[in-house]
Structures are given as structure tokens and as C-alpha cells.
Amino acid sequence: WRMRRQLLEPIGRLAVEDVVRRLGAVQSQVASSAELAVRVRRQASRRGEVARALADGRLVKTWAMRGTLHLLTPENGGAFLSLMAAGRSWERPSWVKYFGMTPAAMERLRGVVREAIDERPLTRDELIEVVGRTRGFKHVAEGLRSGWGTLLKPIAWQGDLVFGPSAGTRVTFTTPRAASARWADLPEPDAAAPIAIRAYLGAYGPATVEAFSFWVAGGWFSRKRLRAWFADLGDELVEVGVDGEPAWILAEHADELAATRPTAAVRLLPGFDQYVLGPGTRDGHVTPAARRADVSRTAGWIAPVVVAGGVVCGTWELDDTEARISWFKESGRVPRPLLTREVERLAGILGIDLRARIVAG
């Protein structure tokens, strides 16, 4: 059922922005992986289609869930940002101590940045120059040079900043409304939560309250607040059992889920794919616990994975004209014909000649 909901079996026909909407969001820390995550879910796709969707305002890109870069739809993206902003992480004593920025100073920085990019998109260096000229913010300039954009994230979460059109190889920042005429303002957290929960369960259900919390913000929400949000959805949700553990699904999907039969489909998914990130690598139903280190690597790197029957059964990488597949030996017999067919599909998407090299281990 989850493979079908995520347009992996059968492969979908939705437009680029609708693929992102179906997944809630697509992590785009690595732009090539984000585009491949969209393209493997479309029967027909073209190179550069994500960039075109961003240029057309059908998508926006900014720091969102868990503080990482994501592609979002302008219509629903504000709901996820609202929940991130609700954590007010920049008001915590540890933040203030580390960055030397009080909540009042952060609010002032927000105003400076918002005013600067309201005129036109600015590169990081141009924005740093504006901030550095502002009285009392000279010390902030070095912090803004960080590629992780930590000081800019709270501004993005409050709906004031997204990535603009690239200036050559340099990123730019602009306002959400300049990036997309479709941009909807941020709802209040209590209004944003139902939107986000519906989107999450629609792609990654059945799921627990905790899984939703970790997907959005790494689990910082208070348990009481989370349960209140889920309770507010009332009859829209149905509790089901997954291996004896309770989990939630949208009521409208319950009959379809119950009627779903297992699939033998095999898919090669890119690094940082939502199929893994949605439930999180802690979810042993998707990523076997014994193989978590093979998938979730150092420095937060999420490897490209082989999914068979809905479960991560291996990893893969490209080496010139070779797709090297590492099949987990405990996953059973290697489905060579299905893997070969999937490598051919990947080759067609990428527009290159590829042959499969399969190693079990």
C-alpha cells in the first residue's frame, strides 16, 4: 500500500509538483538525488524538470523538516514550516549562548533579511554584506557564511525566506511570494498540524505519533501536544495494528489498505529518498535494524537503496556505466531479472548506458 501511495508500484503519472505533494515534501540537500526521487516516480520524465518547477513557482525550496533543505509545494509548504517555527529553537538558552543572538536580536535580523530580499533575490555574499552593514550585526556575518544556514533557518521557518533562482553556481535567497504566486501564508500551528498529519499518513501510514514527530522535527514536540493534534482529527483517523503495535491511518484509506496484497516489485531509489526518510531509518519494517548503518551513514548521509517487496534489501551506487548493487544476504534469493529490469529503467531515466553488477553480502 505504501509503495502504491508513493507512486512506486505502479509508477505514477502525476506532475512534478503533485509527486512532491503526495510525499509531503522531498529532501533536497543533494539536488540530483531530489530530482531522481521525483523522476523514479513518474512514467515519463525529463532532466531538469524540478528546476523548471521551481522557476515556474510550482515548487519552492527552503529549510524545512528537521532543519534540512526540502522541496515543498507553495500551497501546503507553509504548514510544515509553521510546525518547525512552533519549536522556537532560536529562543533556547543553548542557541542564545552559541550564536550570541537573543530572541530580540533574531527578530531584528529577521526584519533586516526580509527587507533586503524583498527588493530582489540576493546571493549569500550579498545578503551577508547587507547584514554586516547593519549596526550591531557585524559579528553575525561569519555565522551566515555557514553552508548549513543555521542562522537563516528560523527566518525560513517563519515563512520569510526561500531559495531563489541560482546566479550561476551561487544560490540566492528571496521571499516566498516572489518565488511563487501560489504561496499560501503560514497557518497557526494548531491549524497547520492537521494538514501535515494528513499529508504524512497519506504517504507513510500506518504510522505512530512518534514517527510523525521525528519526521517533522526530530521529535522535539511535546507528547501532550502531539496527542492533542491527533485527537483533534477525530473520526478522520483509524487505529490499526502493525505486528501487534498500534498505528494510525486516514479513515478514507482503511478499506484500500485492508484490500492491499503484497508486492514483489523491485525499485532502485536515490540517496535521501522519502521512502526511507518518511518512516525514519529507525523503522525496522522498512530498514532492517541490522542494516541501519549500511543505509544511514556518517554525517547524516542516507545511501541509495534497493527496495524489494516494500523493504530495504540492499544499497547501490553508480560507477561509470555500472550500477553496483549490494544485496543483503539475509534478504533471500537475489531477484536478478527484476534488478536487471530496474537498472534498465534507471538507465533510461538518466540517459546513460548501464549494466548491473550484483554482489550479495
CSV table of N, CA, C and O in Angstrom, one decimal, residues 312-355:
chain,number,residue,atom,x,y,z
A,312,VAL,N,13.8,-2.4,2.5
A,312,VAL,CA,15.1,-2.2,2.0
A,312,VAL,C,15.9,-3.5,2.1
A,312,VAL,O,16.1,-4.1,3.1
A,313,CYS,N,16.4,-3.9,0.9
A,313,CYS,CA,17.1,-5.2,0.8
A,313,CYS,C,18.5,-5.1,0.3
A,313,CYS,O,19.2,-6.1,0.0
A,314,GLY,N,18.9,-3.8,0.1
A,314,GLY,CA,20.3,-3.6,-0.4
A,314,GLY,C,20.5,-2.1,-0.6
A,314,GLY,O,19.7,-1.3,-0.4
A,315,THR,N,21.8,-1.8,-1.1
A,315,THR,CA,22.1,-0.5,-1.4
A,315,THR,C,22.7,-0.5,-2.8
A,315,THR,O,23.1,-1.6,-3.4
A,316,TRP,N,22.9,0.6,-3.5
A,316,TRP,CA,23.5,0.6,-4.8
A,316,TRP,C,24.3,1.9,-5.0
A,316,TRP,O,24.1,2.9,-4.3
A,317,GLU,N,25.1,1.9,-6.0
A,317,GLU,CA,25.9,3.1,-6.4
A,317,GLU,C,26.2,3.0,-7.9
A,317,GLU,O,26.3,1.9,-8.4
A,318,LEU,N,26.5,4.2,-8.5
A,318,LEU,CA,26.9,4.2,-9.9
A,318,LEU,C,28.4,4.3,-10.0
A,318,LEU,O,29.0,5.1,-9.2
A,319,ASP,N,29.0,3.6,-10.9
A,319,ASP,CA,30.4,3.6,-11.2
A,319,ASP,C,30.5,3.6,-12.7
A,319,ASP,O,30.6,2.5,-13.3
A,320,ASP,N,30.6,4.8,-13.3
A,320,ASP,CA,30.7,5.0,-14.7
A,320,ASP,C,29.4,4.3,-15.3
A,320,ASP,O,28.3,4.8,-15.1
A,321,THR,N,29.6,3.2,-16.1
A,321,THR,CA,28.5,2.6,-16.8
A,321,THR,C,28.0,1.4,-16.0
A,321,THR,O,27.3,0.5,-16.6
A,322,GLU,N,28.3,1.3,-14.7
A,322,GLU,CA,27.9,0.2,-13.9
A,322,GLU,C,27.1,0.6,-12.7
A,322,GLU,O,27.4,1.5,-12.0
A,323,ALA,N,25.9,-0.1,-12.5
A,323,ALA,CA,25.2,0.1,-11.3
A,323,ALA,C,25.5,-1.1,-10.4
A,323,ALA,O,25.2,-2.2,-10.6
A,324,ARG,N,26.3,-0.8,-9.4
A,324,ARG,CA,26.8,-1.8,-8.4
A,324,ARG,C,25.8,-2.0,-7.3
A,324,ARG,O,25.6,-1.0,-6.5
A,325,ILE,N,25.2,-3.1,-7.2
A,325,ILE,CA,24.1,-3.4,-6.2
A,325,ILE,C,24.7,-4.3,-5.2
A,325,ILE,O,25.2,-5.4,-5.5
A,326,SER,N,24.6,-3.9,-3.9
A,326,SER,CA,25.0,-4.7,-2.8
A,326,SER,C,23.7,-5.3,-2.2
A,326,SER,O,22.9,-4.6,-1.5
A,327,TRP,N,23.4,-6.5,-2.5
A,327,TRP,CA,22.2,-7.2,-2.0
A,327,TRP,C,22.4,-7.8,-0.6
A,327,TRP,O,23.4,-8.5,-0.4
A,328,PHE,N,21.6,-7.5,0.4
A,328,PHE,CA,21.8,-8.0,1.7
A,328,PHE,C,21.5,-9.5,1.7
A,328,PHE,O,20.4,-10.0,1.3
A,329,LYS,N,22.5,-10.3,2.1
A,329,LYS,CA,22.4,-11.7,2.0
A,329,LYS,C,21.2,-12.3,2.8
A,329,LYS,O,20.6,-13.3,2.3
A,330,GLU,N,20.8,-11.7,3.9
A,330,GLU,CA,19.7,-12.2,4.6
A,330,GLU,C,18.3,-11.9,4.0
A,330,GLU,O,17.3,-12.3,4.4
A,331,SER,N,18.3,-11.1,2.8
A,331,SER,CA,17.1,-10.8,2.1
A,331,SER,C,16.6,-11.9,1.2
A,331,SER,O,15.6,-11.8,0.5
A,332,GLY,N,17.4,-13.0,1.2
A,332,GLY,CA,17.0,-14.2,0.4
A,332,GLY,C,17.6,-14.2,-1.0
A,332,GLY,O,18.5,-13.4,-1.3
A,333,ARG,N,17.0,-15.0,-1.9
A,333,ARG,CA,17.5,-15.1,-3.2
A,333,ARG,C,17.5,-13.8,-4.0
A,333,ARG,O,16.5,-13.0,-3.9
A,334,VAL,N,18.6,-13.5,-4.7
A,334,VAL,CA,18.7,-12.3,-5.5
A,334,VAL,C,17.7,-12.3,-6.7
A,334,VAL,O,17.8,-13.3,-7.5
A,335,PRO,N,16.8,-11.4,-6.8
A,335,PRO,CA,15.9,-11.3,-7.9
A,335,PRO,C,16.5,-10.7,-9.1
A,335,PRO,O,16.2,-9.6,-9.5
A,336,ARG,N,17.4,-11.4,-9.7
A,336,ARG,CA,18.3,-10.9,-10.8
A,336,ARG,C,17.5,-10.3,-12.0
A,336,ARG,O,17.8,-9.2,-12.5
A,337,PRO,N,16.4,-11.0,-12.5
A,337,PRO,CA,15.7,-10.4,-13.6
A,337,PRO,C,15.0,-9.1,-13.3
A,337,PRO,O,15.0,-8.1,-14.1
A,338,LEU,N,14.5,-9.0,-12.1
A,338,LEU,CA,13.8,-7.8,-11.7
A,338,LEU,C,14.8,-6.6,-11.4
A,338,LEU,O,14.6,-5.5,-11.8
A,339,LEU,N,16.0,-7.0,-10.9
A,339,LEU,CA,17.0,-6.0,-10.7
A,339,LEU,C,17.5,-5.5,-12.0
A,339,LEU,O,17.8,-4.3,-12.2
A,340,THR,N,17.8,-6.4,-12.9
A,340,THR,CA,18.2,-6.0,-14.3
A,340,THR,C,17.3,-5.1,-15.0
A,340,THR,O,17.6,-4.1,-15.6
A,341,ARG,N,16.0,-5.4,-14.9
A,341,ARG,CA,14.9,-4.6,-15.5
A,341,ARG,C,14.9,-3.2,-14.8
A,341,ARG,O,14.8,-2.2,-15.5
A,342,GLU,N,15.1,-3.1,-13.5
A,342,GLU,CA,15.1,-1.8,-12.8
A,342,GLU,C,16.3,-1.0,-13.2
A,342,GLU,O,16.2,0.2,-13.3
A,343,VAL,N,17.5,-1.6,-13.4
A,343,VAL,CA,18.7,-0.9,-13.8
A,343,VAL,C,18.4,-0.4,-15.2
A,343,VAL,O,18.8,0.8,-15.5
A,344,GLU,N,17.8,-1.1,-16.1
A,344,GLU,CA,17.4,-0.6,-17.4
A,344,GLU,C,16.5,0.6,-17.3
A,344,GLU,O,16.7,1.6,-18.1
A,345,ARG,N,15.6,0.6,-16.4
A,345,ARG,CA,14.7,1.7,-16.2
A,345,ARG,C,15.5,2.9,-15.8
A,345,ARG,O,15.3,4.1,-16.2
A,346,LEU,N,16.4,2.7,-14.8
A,346,LEU,CA,17.2,3.8,-14.3
A,346,LEU,C,18.1,4.4,-15.4
A,346,LEU,O,18.2,5.6,-15.5
A,347,ALA,N,18.6,3.5,-16.2
A,347,ALA,CA,19.4,4.0,-17.4
A,347,ALA,C,18.6,4.9,-18.3
A,347,ALA,O,19.1,5.9,-18.8
A,348,GLY,N,17.4,4.5,-18.5
A,348,GLY,CA,16.5,5.3,-19.4
A,348,GLY,C,16.2,6.7,-18.8
A,348,GLY,O,16.2,7.7,-19.4
A,349,ILE,N,16.1,6.7,-17.4
A,349,ILE,CA,15.8,8.0,-16.8
A,349,ILE,C,17.0,8.9,-16.8
A,349,ILE,O,16.9,10.1,-17.1
A,350,LEU,N,18.2,8.3,-16.6
A,350,LEU,CA,19.4,9.1,-16.6
A,350,LEU,C,20.0,9.4,-18.0
A,350,LEU,O,20.9,10.2,-18.1
A,351,GLY,N,19.5,8.6,-18.9
A,351,GLY,CA,20.0,8.8,-20.3
A,351,GLY,C,21.4,8.3,-20.5
A,351,GLY,O,22.2,8.9,-21.2
A,352,ILE,N,21.8,7.2,-19.8
A,352,ILE,CA,23.1,6.7,-20.0
A,352,ILE,C,23.0,5.1,-20.1
A,352,ILE,O,22.0,4.6,-19.8
A,353,ASP,N,24.1,4.5,-20.6
A,353,ASP,CA,24.2,3.1,-20.7
A,353,ASP,C,24.6,2.5,-19.3
A,353,ASP,O,25.6,3.0,-18.7
A,354,LEU,N,23.9,1.6,-18.8
A,354,LEU,CA,24.2,1.0,-17.5
A,354,LEU,C,24.0,-0.5,-17.6
A,354,LEU,O,23.2,-1.1,-18.3
A,355,ARG,N,24.9,-1.2,-16.9
A,355,ARG,CA,24.7,-2.6,-16.7
A,355,ARG,C,24.8,-2.9,-15.2
A,355,ARG,O,25.4,-2.2,-14.4
